[in-house]
Amino acid sequence: MSLLCVPLGRCPPGGAGQAACVFQVLLYTSLPDFCHKFLPGYVGGIQEGAVTPAGVVNKYQINGLQAWLLTHLLWFANAHLLSWFSPTIIFDNWIPLLWCANILGYAVSTFAMVKGYFFPTSARDCKFTGNFFYNYMMGVEFNPRIGKWFDFKLFFNGRPGIVAWTLINLSFAAKQRELHGHVTNAMVLVNVLQAIYVIDFFWNETWYLKTIDICHDHFGWYLGWGDCVWLPYLYTLQGLYLVYHPVQLSTPHAMGVLLLGLVGYYIFRVANHQKDLFRRTDGRCLIWGKKPKVIECSYTSADGQRHHSKLLVSGFWGVARHFNYVGDLMGSLAYCLACGGGHLLPYFYIIYMAILLTHRCLRDEHRCASKYGRDWERYTAAVPYRLLPGIF
Ligand code: NDP
């Protein structure tokens, strides 16, 4: 570890970026999870993903929480004890690192494309549309892998981008203190609320194996470049804005933002947990203290086999068909409101998330309608609204 970190402060940004990325690859591939051995309730270690369209069930080494903890321990050790590099290092090299992230994003997407054509991990799960650019953008391979454990989708979705998210925010807070002599409550709110979201992601990494990104999307530029560039650079705009415009919120404003962020997070987490629990227990669970209402459904996979599944009609899944997205949107709005009303830039995130999640909702419903047919129609009759009851 020290070999990787000692030279960082003196490294050119490209070298530092590469070292950080190699460090994350090592943490992912070489350090089996130990967090599940001492953190009650945390599910880590080797876990199974969902059945792919070709009927494959992949195994994953879930160790993201451990990678996040070790990376942040090193960050704090550096800031308070070791002083190998300045905690403002990310902010100070923001533009050179953007170049590095782009090179990585395009290299990974191009490699994934070539791999899909010439040496795919599971040929039966590849998708060729006949349109070269679409294949590049949306991906050919479903779950590209190198060796037994290096899974492109799991690695690039979570690391380096999501590990970096909280580090980037910490670097912005350090820069604000350096430039203005103090860290404002707005910067603290953005750091805390986004850290809750990031830690939640890693705490629930096993659940993440069942989300659309892993279960349905192929790995191409959309995920490869998106995870390396779009996520770390655009999801962190609030912190960046606050470095240049140090907003100090009134106490009622700050409390309002905190409340919105926490309620949003609660809805997001509980809704996702309800579906996960329901699917894991095959409906043998309690949702809001009662036996859940269920719609039994069936579908045929690409290999012609008939499968049975269940749709949950209780809890938040009975309020609207994607109420988990509503919680996410409330949290996203809270990050933006923390920046006050001085500029539109920090509101990019909520505008983007509203478009992303509305589009995702429509895309998912289209897929579910063709997968479940009449059974999906029964669900939409029982739960008529997509996001907001009475509105949409
Ligand atoms: P969901 O977790 O909502 O998963 C949708 C899938 O769940 C459907 O395809 C279907 O899959 C199944 N499903 C749908 N309705 C039901 C039901 N009533 N009962 C049981 N299963 C059902 O979607 P995502 O994976 O998109 O999102 C997961 C979370 O991640 C969300 O909270 C979202 O806000 C967040 N997210 C955040 C992003 C960010 O950039 N910050 C980006 C994307 C998502 P099946 O085929 O198995 O039936």
Short mmCIF file of C-alpha atoms and ligand atoms in Angstrom, two decimals:
data_model
loop_
_atom_site.label_atom_id
_atom_site.label_comp_id
_atom_site.label_asym_id
_atom_site.label_seq_id
_atom_site.Cartn_x
_atom_site.Cartn_y
_atom_site.Cartn_z
CA MET A 1 0.00 0.00 0.00
CA SER A 2 2.68 2.47 1.02
CA LEU A 3 4.59 1.74 -2.16
CA LEU A 4 1.55 2.91 -4.09
CA CYS A 5 0.85 5.93 -1.94
CA VAL A 6 4.21 7.47 -1.05
CA PRO A 7 4.91 8.86 -4.50
CA LEU A 8 1.38 10.14 -5.14
CA GLY A 9 2.06 13.71 -4.04
CA ARG A 10 5.01 14.02 -6.37
CA CYS A 11 3.44 12.02 -9.22
CA PRO A 12 2.02 13.69 -12.32
CA PRO A 13 -1.81 13.45 -12.19
CA GLY A 14 -1.84 10.68 -14.81
CA GLY A 15 0.45 8.56 -12.63
CA ALA A 16 -1.57 9.28 -9.49
CA GLY A 17 -4.82 8.41 -11.31
CA GLN A 18 -3.32 5.17 -12.62
CA ALA A 19 -1.97 4.23 -9.18
CA ALA A 20 -5.39 4.85 -7.62
CA CYS A 21 -7.07 2.71 -10.28
CA VAL A 22 -4.53 -0.13 -9.94
CA PHE A 23 -5.02 0.05 -6.17
CA GLN A 24 -8.79 -0.43 -6.63
CA VAL A 25 -8.20 -3.37 -9.02
CA LEU A 26 -5.94 -4.98 -6.40
CA LEU A 27 -8.48 -4.42 -3.63
CA TYR A 28 -11.19 -5.93 -5.84
CA THR A 29 -9.32 -8.99 -7.12
CA SER A 30 -6.82 -9.84 -4.38
CA LEU A 31 -8.49 -9.15 -1.06
CA PRO A 32 -11.41 -11.49 -0.30
CA ASP A 33 -14.03 -9.84 1.86
CA PHE A 34 -13.50 -9.92 5.60
CA CYS A 35 -16.14 -7.30 6.56
CA HIS A 36 -18.96 -9.88 6.64
CA LYS A 37 -17.05 -11.72 9.37
CA PHE A 38 -17.40 -8.90 11.88
CA LEU A 39 -20.20 -6.60 10.66
CA PRO A 40 -23.58 -8.05 11.71
CA GLY A 41 -26.19 -7.84 8.95
CA TYR A 42 -23.68 -7.14 6.19
CA VAL A 43 -23.71 -9.63 3.29
CA GLY A 44 -20.31 -9.87 1.62
CA GLY A 45 -18.03 -12.59 0.25
CA ILE A 46 -19.00 -14.82 -2.64
CA GLN A 47 -22.58 -14.26 -3.83
CA GLU A 48 -24.66 -15.30 -6.83
CA GLY A 49 -26.10 -12.87 -9.34
CA ALA A 50 -29.41 -13.19 -11.21
CA VAL A 51 -30.01 -15.71 -14.02
CA THR A 52 -28.82 -14.21 -17.33
CA PRO A 53 -31.05 -14.49 -20.45
CA ALA A 54 -28.95 -17.49 -21.53
CA GLY A 55 -29.51 -19.14 -18.16
CA VAL A 56 -26.04 -18.51 -16.63
CA VAL A 57 -25.72 -17.69 -12.91
CA ASN A 58 -22.49 -15.81 -12.19
CA LYS A 59 -20.68 -15.76 -8.87
CA TYR A 60 -19.33 -12.43 -7.57
CA GLN A 61 -16.73 -11.53 -4.95
CA ILE A 62 -18.57 -8.85 -2.96
CA ASN A 63 -15.90 -6.73 -1.25
CA GLY A 64 -16.81 -3.14 -2.13
CA LEU A 65 -17.43 -2.02 1.43
CA GLN A 66 -13.99 -3.25 2.40
CA ALA A 67 -12.39 -1.44 -0.56
CA TRP A 68 -14.24 1.77 0.35
CA LEU A 69 -13.24 1.53 4.03
CA LEU A 70 -9.57 0.82 3.30
CA THR A 71 -9.37 3.61 0.72
CA HIS A 72 -10.93 6.13 3.12
CA LEU A 73 -8.79 4.95 6.05
CA LEU A 74 -5.73 5.66 3.92
CA TRP A 75 -7.18 9.03 2.93
CA PHE A 76 -7.73 10.05 6.57
CA ALA A 77 -4.37 8.62 7.67
CA ASN A 78 -2.74 10.72 4.98
CA ALA A 79 -4.68 13.87 5.92
CA HIS A 80 -4.08 13.64 9.68
CA LEU A 81 -0.87 11.63 10.16
CA LEU A 82 1.25 10.91 7.13
CA SER A 83 0.94 13.95 4.82
CA TRP A 84 2.11 12.09 1.73
CA PHE A 85 -0.07 14.31 -0.43
CA SER A 86 -2.41 17.27 0.04
CA PRO A 87 -6.10 16.40 0.65
CA THR A 88 -6.86 18.93 -2.08
CA ILE A 89 -5.01 16.71 -4.61
CA ILE A 90 -8.16 15.75 -6.52
CA PHE A 91 -9.44 19.33 -6.82
CA ASP A 92 -5.94 20.59 -7.76
CA ASN A 93 -5.71 18.07 -10.62
CA TRP A 94 -9.39 18.14 -11.65
CA ILE A 95 -8.82 18.82 -15.37
CA PRO A 96 -5.76 16.55 -15.91
CA LEU A 97 -7.68 13.78 -14.11
CA LEU A 98 -10.60 14.39 -16.48
CA TRP A 99 -8.29 13.50 -19.36
CA CYS A 100 -7.14 10.34 -17.55
CA ALA A 101 -10.73 9.33 -16.74
CA ASN A 102 -11.67 9.80 -20.41
CA ILE A 103 -8.74 7.70 -21.62
CA LEU A 104 -9.74 4.97 -19.16
CA GLY A 105 -13.44 5.20 -20.11
CA TYR A 106 -12.79 4.92 -23.86
CA ALA A 107 -10.10 2.22 -23.41
CA VAL A 108 -12.44 0.07 -21.30
CA SER A 109 -15.41 0.52 -23.68
CA THR A 110 -13.26 -0.29 -26.74
CA PHE A 111 -11.70 -3.32 -25.05
CA ALA A 112 -15.17 -4.57 -24.04
CA MET A 113 -16.36 -4.21 -27.66
CA VAL A 114 -13.34 -6.09 -29.10
CA LYS A 115 -13.67 -8.74 -26.41
CA GLY A 116 -17.37 -9.17 -27.21
CA TYR A 117 -16.59 -9.83 -30.89
CA PHE A 118 -13.50 -12.02 -30.51
CA PHE A 119 -13.32 -13.66 -27.07
CA PRO A 120 -16.55 -13.23 -25.11
CA THR A 121 -16.96 -14.69 -21.65
CA SER A 122 -20.41 -16.11 -22.46
CA ALA A 123 -21.10 -16.09 -26.21
CA ARG A 124 -24.77 -17.02 -25.67
CA ASP A 125 -25.31 -13.81 -23.68
CA CYS A 126 -23.87 -11.48 -26.36
CA LYS A 127 -26.16 -9.13 -28.29
CA PHE A 128 -25.29 -7.99 -31.85
CA THR A 129 -27.74 -5.52 -33.33
CA GLY A 130 -26.12 -5.05 -36.75
CA ASN A 131 -25.47 -1.40 -35.91
CA PHE A 132 -21.79 -0.96 -35.00
CA PHE A 133 -22.30 2.32 -33.09
CA TYR A 134 -25.24 0.97 -31.11
CA ASN A 135 -23.15 -2.08 -30.21
CA TYR A 136 -20.33 0.19 -29.04
CA MET A 137 -22.61 2.46 -27.04
CA MET A 138 -24.86 -0.12 -25.39
CA GLY A 139 -22.46 -3.06 -25.31
CA VAL A 140 -22.17 -6.49 -26.85
CA GLU A 141 -21.29 -8.67 -23.87
CA PHE A 142 -23.67 -9.06 -20.98
CA ASN A 143 -21.16 -9.86 -18.25
CA PRO A 144 -17.62 -9.47 -19.61
CA ARG A 145 -15.02 -10.97 -17.29
CA ILE A 146 -11.29 -11.54 -17.11
CA GLY A 147 -10.45 -14.71 -15.23
CA LYS A 148 -12.82 -15.99 -12.61
CA TRP A 149 -13.44 -12.81 -10.62
CA PHE A 150 -12.73 -9.62 -12.57
CA ASP A 151 -16.26 -8.67 -13.57
CA PHE A 152 -16.30 -5.46 -15.64
CA LYS A 153 -19.82 -4.41 -14.70
CA LEU A 154 -19.48 -4.85 -10.95
CA PHE A 155 -16.02 -3.28 -10.87
CA PHE A 156 -16.66 -0.25 -13.05
CA ASN A 157 -20.11 0.48 -11.67
CA GLY A 158 -18.79 0.67 -8.11
CA ARG A 159 -15.08 1.32 -8.42
CA PRO A 160 -13.33 3.55 -9.14
CA GLY A 161 -16.29 5.98 -9.66
CA ILE A 162 -18.39 5.46 -6.53
CA VAL A 163 -15.37 4.99 -4.23
CA ALA A 164 -14.01 8.21 -5.71
CA TRP A 165 -17.32 10.10 -5.18
CA THR A 166 -16.77 10.57 -1.43
CA LEU A 167 -13.03 11.21 -1.86
CA ILE A 168 -13.78 13.92 -4.41
CA ASN A 169 -16.23 15.57 -1.99
CA LEU A 170 -13.64 15.42 0.82
CA SER A 171 -11.08 17.01 -1.47
CA PHE A 172 -13.56 19.79 -2.32
CA ALA A 173 -14.20 20.39 1.40
CA ALA A 174 -10.43 20.58 2.03
CA LYS A 175 -10.09 23.09 -0.81
CA GLN A 176 -12.93 25.21 0.55
CA ARG A 177 -11.17 25.34 3.93
CA GLU A 178 -7.85 26.22 2.25
CA LEU A 179 -9.39 29.05 0.18
CA HIS A 180 -11.95 30.46 2.62
CA GLY A 181 -10.66 29.42 6.04
CA HIS A 182 -13.66 27.27 6.95
CA VAL A 183 -16.02 24.57 5.65
CA THR A 184 -19.61 25.81 5.25
CA ASN A 185 -22.68 23.90 6.47
CA ALA A 186 -23.77 23.49 2.83
CA MET A 187 -20.51 21.65 2.05
CA VAL A 188 -20.95 19.49 5.18
CA LEU A 189 -24.53 18.62 4.11
CA VAL A 190 -23.46 17.65 0.58
CA ASN A 191 -20.62 15.52 1.99
CA VAL A 192 -22.82 13.80 4.59
CA LEU A 193 -25.90 13.14 2.41
CA GLN A 194 -23.86 11.82 -0.53
CA ALA A 195 -21.69 9.71 1.82
CA ILE A 196 -24.87 8.05 3.16
CA TYR A 197 -25.84 7.19 -0.42
CA VAL A 198 -22.37 5.84 -1.23
CA ILE A 199 -22.04 3.77 1.97
CA ASP A 200 -25.55 2.43 1.35
CA PHE A 201 -24.43 1.33 -2.11
CA PHE A 202 -21.51 -0.66 -0.74
CA TRP A 203 -23.39 -2.01 2.27
CA ASN A 204 -26.00 -3.34 -0.18
CA GLU A 205 -23.63 -4.41 -2.95
CA THR A 206 -25.20 -7.89 -2.98
CA TRP A 207 -28.63 -6.34 -3.55
CA TYR A 208 -27.07 -4.34 -6.38
CA LEU A 209 -26.49 -7.63 -8.27
CA LYS A 210 -30.26 -7.72 -8.78
CA THR A 211 -30.66 -4.19 -10.19
CA ILE A 212 -31.24 -3.28 -13.85
CA ASP A 213 -27.59 -2.28 -14.45
CA ILE A 214 -26.34 -5.74 -13.60
CA CYS A 215 -29.39 -7.84 -14.56
CA HIS A 216 -30.38 -6.32 -17.90
CA ASP A 217 -27.82 -3.87 -19.35
CA HIS A 218 -24.95 -4.98 -21.56
CA PHE A 219 -21.49 -3.51 -20.91
CA GLY A 220 -20.50 -0.87 -23.46
CA TRP A 221 -19.65 2.82 -23.60
CA TYR A 222 -22.85 3.75 -21.72
CA LEU A 223 -21.63 1.94 -18.60
CA GLY A 224 -17.83 1.96 -19.21
CA TRP A 225 -17.41 5.66 -19.99
CA GLY A 226 -20.37 6.63 -17.80
CA ASP A 227 -18.84 5.03 -14.71
CA CYS A 228 -15.35 6.43 -15.30
CA VAL A 229 -16.22 9.98 -16.40
CA TRP A 230 -19.89 10.95 -16.15
CA LEU A 231 -20.43 9.74 -12.61
CA PRO A 232 -17.35 11.16 -10.83
CA TYR A 233 -17.42 14.45 -12.76
CA LEU A 234 -21.12 15.29 -12.86
CA TYR A 235 -22.47 13.72 -9.68
CA THR A 236 -20.03 15.87 -7.69
CA LEU A 237 -20.92 19.26 -9.20
CA GLN A 238 -22.48 20.51 -5.94
CA GLY A 239 -19.20 20.20 -4.01
CA LEU A 240 -17.26 21.79 -6.87
CA TYR A 241 -19.69 24.72 -6.97
CA LEU A 242 -19.35 25.21 -3.21
CA VAL A 243 -15.56 25.50 -3.47
CA TYR A 244 -16.02 28.62 -5.62
CA HIS A 245 -19.25 29.83 -3.97
CA PRO A 246 -19.07 28.98 -0.25
CA VAL A 247 -22.78 29.02 0.65
CA GLN A 248 -23.60 29.17 4.39
CA LEU A 249 -27.27 28.19 4.88
CA SER A 250 -29.59 29.54 7.56
CA THR A 251 -30.42 26.94 10.22
CA PRO A 252 -34.05 26.36 8.98
CA HIS A 253 -32.81 25.99 5.38
CA ALA A 254 -30.09 23.55 6.44
CA MET A 255 -32.54 21.53 8.58
CA GLY A 256 -35.04 21.43 5.69
CA VAL A 257 -32.37 20.10 3.32
CA LEU A 258 -31.25 17.51 5.87
CA LEU A 259 -34.83 16.35 6.46
CA LEU A 260 -35.59 16.09 2.73
CA GLY A 261 -32.36 14.17 2.16
CA LEU A 262 -33.00 11.75 5.02
CA VAL A 263 -36.68 11.14 4.16
CA GLY A 264 -35.68 10.59 0.52
CA TYR A 265 -32.99 8.15 1.58
CA TYR A 266 -35.45 6.32 3.86
CA ILE A 267 -37.97 5.83 1.02
CA PHE A 268 -35.20 4.79 -1.41
CA ARG A 269 -33.76 2.24 1.01
CA VAL A 270 -37.02 0.80 2.38
CA ALA A 271 -38.59 0.45 -1.10
CA ASN A 272 -35.51 -1.32 -2.47
CA HIS A 273 -35.29 -3.49 0.65
CA GLN A 274 -38.96 -4.50 0.39
CA LYS A 275 -38.52 -5.80 -3.14
CA ASP A 276 -35.24 -7.51 -2.31
CA LEU A 277 -36.69 -9.22 0.80
CA PHE A 278 -39.80 -10.24 -1.12
CA ARG A 279 -37.79 -11.80 -3.95
CA ARG A 280 -35.22 -13.47 -1.64
CA THR A 281 -37.90 -15.11 0.51
CA ASP A 282 -40.19 -15.85 -2.44
CA GLY A 283 -42.90 -13.77 -0.77
CA ARG A 284 -42.62 -15.49 2.63
CA CYS A 285 -42.03 -12.26 4.56
CA LEU A 286 -43.87 -9.36 6.17
CA ILE A 287 -44.18 -6.00 4.43
CA TRP A 288 -45.30 -3.18 6.71
CA GLY A 289 -46.20 -5.84 9.26
CA LYS A 290 -48.51 -7.83 6.95
CA LYS A 291 -48.30 -10.79 4.57
CA PRO A 292 -47.62 -9.17 1.16
CA LYS A 293 -50.12 -9.06 -1.72
CA VAL A 294 -48.66 -10.87 -4.72
CA ILE A 295 -49.24 -11.21 -8.46
CA GLU A 296 -48.01 -14.58 -9.68
CA CYS A 297 -46.44 -14.37 -13.14
CA SER A 298 -44.54 -16.45 -15.65
CA TYR A 299 -42.25 -15.81 -18.59
CA THR A 300 -40.08 -17.64 -21.15
CA SER A 301 -36.28 -17.03 -21.21
CA ALA A 302 -34.15 -16.90 -24.37
CA ASP A 303 -33.30 -20.61 -24.04
CA GLY A 304 -37.04 -21.44 -24.31
CA GLN A 305 -37.47 -22.42 -20.67
CA ARG A 306 -40.57 -21.42 -18.74
CA HIS A 307 -40.00 -19.62 -15.38
CA HIS A 308 -42.22 -18.42 -12.58
CA SER A 309 -41.86 -15.13 -10.74
CA LYS A 310 -43.82 -12.86 -8.40
CA LEU A 311 -44.61 -9.16 -8.37
CA LEU A 312 -45.05 -7.38 -5.05
CA VAL A 313 -48.20 -5.29 -4.66
CA SER A 314 -47.68 -4.22 -1.02
CA GLY A 315 -45.55 -1.60 0.75
CA PHE A 316 -44.06 1.12 -1.47
CA TRP A 317 -44.61 -1.21 -4.48
CA GLY A 318 -48.35 -0.82 -3.93
CA VAL A 319 -48.09 3.00 -3.71
CA ALA A 320 -46.50 3.37 -7.17
CA ARG A 321 -44.67 1.01 -9.52
CA HIS A 322 -41.30 2.77 -9.01
CA PHE A 323 -41.55 4.60 -5.71
CA ASN A 324 -37.87 3.71 -5.06
CA TYR A 325 -37.04 6.26 -7.79
CA VAL A 326 -39.09 8.92 -5.96
CA GLY A 327 -36.96 8.48 -2.82
CA ASP A 328 -33.81 8.76 -4.94
CA LEU A 329 -35.13 11.96 -6.55
CA MET A 330 -35.94 13.53 -3.17
CA GLY A 331 -32.38 12.83 -2.00
CA SER A 332 -30.97 14.24 -5.25
CA LEU A 333 -33.03 17.41 -4.86
CA ALA A 334 -31.71 17.83 -1.30
CA TYR A 335 -28.05 17.85 -2.53
CA CYS A 336 -28.94 20.60 -5.00
CA LEU A 337 -30.97 22.70 -2.54
CA ALA A 338 -27.95 22.66 -0.21
CA CYS A 339 -26.24 24.96 -2.72
CA GLY A 340 -28.87 27.74 -2.35
CA GLY A 341 -30.50 29.51 -5.29
CA GLY A 342 -27.54 31.46 -6.71
CA HIS A 343 -26.91 29.40 -9.84
CA LEU A 344 -28.45 26.66 -12.00
CA LEU A 345 -25.24 24.58 -12.23
CA PRO A 346 -25.62 22.59 -8.97
CA TYR A 347 -29.19 21.75 -10.06
CA PHE A 348 -27.81 19.77 -13.00
CA TYR A 349 -27.95 16.64 -10.84
CA ILE A 350 -31.68 16.70 -10.10
CA ILE A 351 -32.51 17.60 -13.73
CA TYR A 352 -30.33 14.73 -14.95
CA MET A 353 -31.70 12.24 -12.38
CA ALA A 354 -35.30 13.19 -13.21
CA ILE A 355 -34.63 12.48 -16.91
CA LEU A 356 -32.58 9.34 -16.20
CA LEU A 357 -35.07 7.77 -13.80
CA THR A 358 -38.18 8.70 -15.84
CA HIS A 359 -36.58 7.21 -18.94
CA ARG A 360 -35.41 4.18 -16.94
CA CYS A 361 -38.91 3.72 -15.56
CA LEU A 362 -40.43 3.73 -19.07
CA ARG A 363 -37.67 1.45 -20.41
CA ASP A 364 -38.12 -0.98 -17.53
CA GLU A 365 -41.90 -1.04 -17.86
CA HIS A 366 -41.62 -1.72 -21.58
CA ARG A 367 -39.30 -4.66 -20.81
CA CYS A 368 -41.54 -5.98 -18.03
CA ALA A 369 -44.63 -5.68 -20.25
CA SER A 370 -43.03 -7.84 -22.95
CA LYS A 371 -41.57 -10.24 -20.36
CA TYR A 372 -44.73 -10.83 -18.29
CA GLY A 373 -47.49 -9.94 -20.82
CA ARG A 374 -50.98 -10.27 -19.25
CA ASP A 375 -49.49 -10.67 -15.76
CA TRP A 376 -47.88 -7.22 -16.07
CA GLU A 377 -51.24 -5.80 -17.14
CA ARG A 378 -52.74 -7.21 -13.92
CA TYR A 379 -50.00 -5.43 -11.95
CA THR A 380 -50.54 -2.08 -13.69
CA ALA A 381 -54.28 -2.42 -13.03
CA ALA A 382 -53.59 -3.03 -9.32
CA VAL A 383 -50.98 -0.22 -9.09
CA PRO A 384 -51.96 2.34 -11.74
CA TYR A 385 -49.23 4.99 -11.22
CA ARG A 386 -45.57 4.76 -12.15
CA LEU A 387 -43.94 7.32 -9.84
CA LEU A 388 -46.38 9.67 -8.11
CA PRO A 389 -49.90 8.51 -7.19
CA GLY A 390 -52.51 10.66 -8.93
CA ILE A 391 -49.94 12.40 -11.17
CA PHE A 392 -47.76 10.02 -13.23
P1 NDP B 1 -35.56 -1.52 -9.73
O1 NDP B 1 -34.81 -1.89 -8.51
O2 NDP B 1 -36.83 -0.79 -9.55
O3 NDP B 1 -35.79 -2.86 -10.54
C1 NDP B 1 -36.74 -2.99 -11.55
C2 NDP B 1 -36.97 -4.48 -11.73
O4 NDP B 1 -37.61 -5.01 -10.57
C3 NDP B 1 -37.90 -4.81 -12.87
O5 NDP B 1 -37.21 -4.91 -14.08
C4 NDP B 1 -38.45 -6.17 -12.42
O6 NDP B 1 -37.43 -7.14 -12.67
C5 NDP B 1 -38.55 -6.01 -10.93
N1 NDP B 1 -39.83 -5.52 -10.46
C6 NDP B 1 -40.56 -4.48 -10.93
N2 NDP B 1 -41.67 -4.31 -10.22
C7 NDP B 1 -41.66 -5.27 -9.27
C8 NDP B 1 -42.54 -5.62 -8.22
N3 NDP B 1 -43.69 -4.97 -8.01
N4 NDP B 1 -42.22 -6.66 -7.43
C9 NDP B 1 -41.07 -7.35 -7.62
N5 NDP B 1 -40.20 -7.06 -8.60
C10 NDP B 1 -40.49 -6.03 -9.41
O7 NDP B 1 -34.73 -0.65 -10.73
P2 NDP B 1 -33.21 -0.17 -10.84
O8 NDP B 1 -32.32 -1.32 -10.88
O9 NDP B 1 -33.20 0.78 -11.99
O10 NDP B 1 -32.97 0.72 -9.54
C11 NDP B 1 -32.48 0.30 -8.30
C12 NDP B 1 -32.21 1.55 -7.46
O11 NDP B 1 -31.03 2.18 -7.94
C13 NDP B 1 -33.33 2.56 -7.51
O12 NDP B 1 -33.65 3.01 -6.21
C14 NDP B 1 -32.75 3.71 -8.32
O13 NDP B 1 -33.25 4.94 -7.84
C15 NDP B 1 -31.26 3.56 -8.12
N6 NDP B 1 -30.49 4.03 -9.27
C16 NDP B 1 -29.63 5.09 -9.11
C17 NDP B 1 -28.90 5.56 -10.17
C18 NDP B 1 -27.94 6.68 -10.00
O14 NDP B 1 -27.27 7.01 -10.96
N7 NDP B 1 -27.85 7.31 -8.83
C19 NDP B 1 -29.00 4.95 -11.52
C20 NDP B 1 -29.94 3.87 -11.57
C21 NDP B 1 -30.65 3.44 -10.49
P3 NDP B 1 -37.73 -8.70 -12.93
O15 NDP B 1 -37.44 -8.91 -14.37
O16 NDP B 1 -36.78 -9.41 -12.03
O17 NDP B 1 -39.15 -8.97 -12.57
#
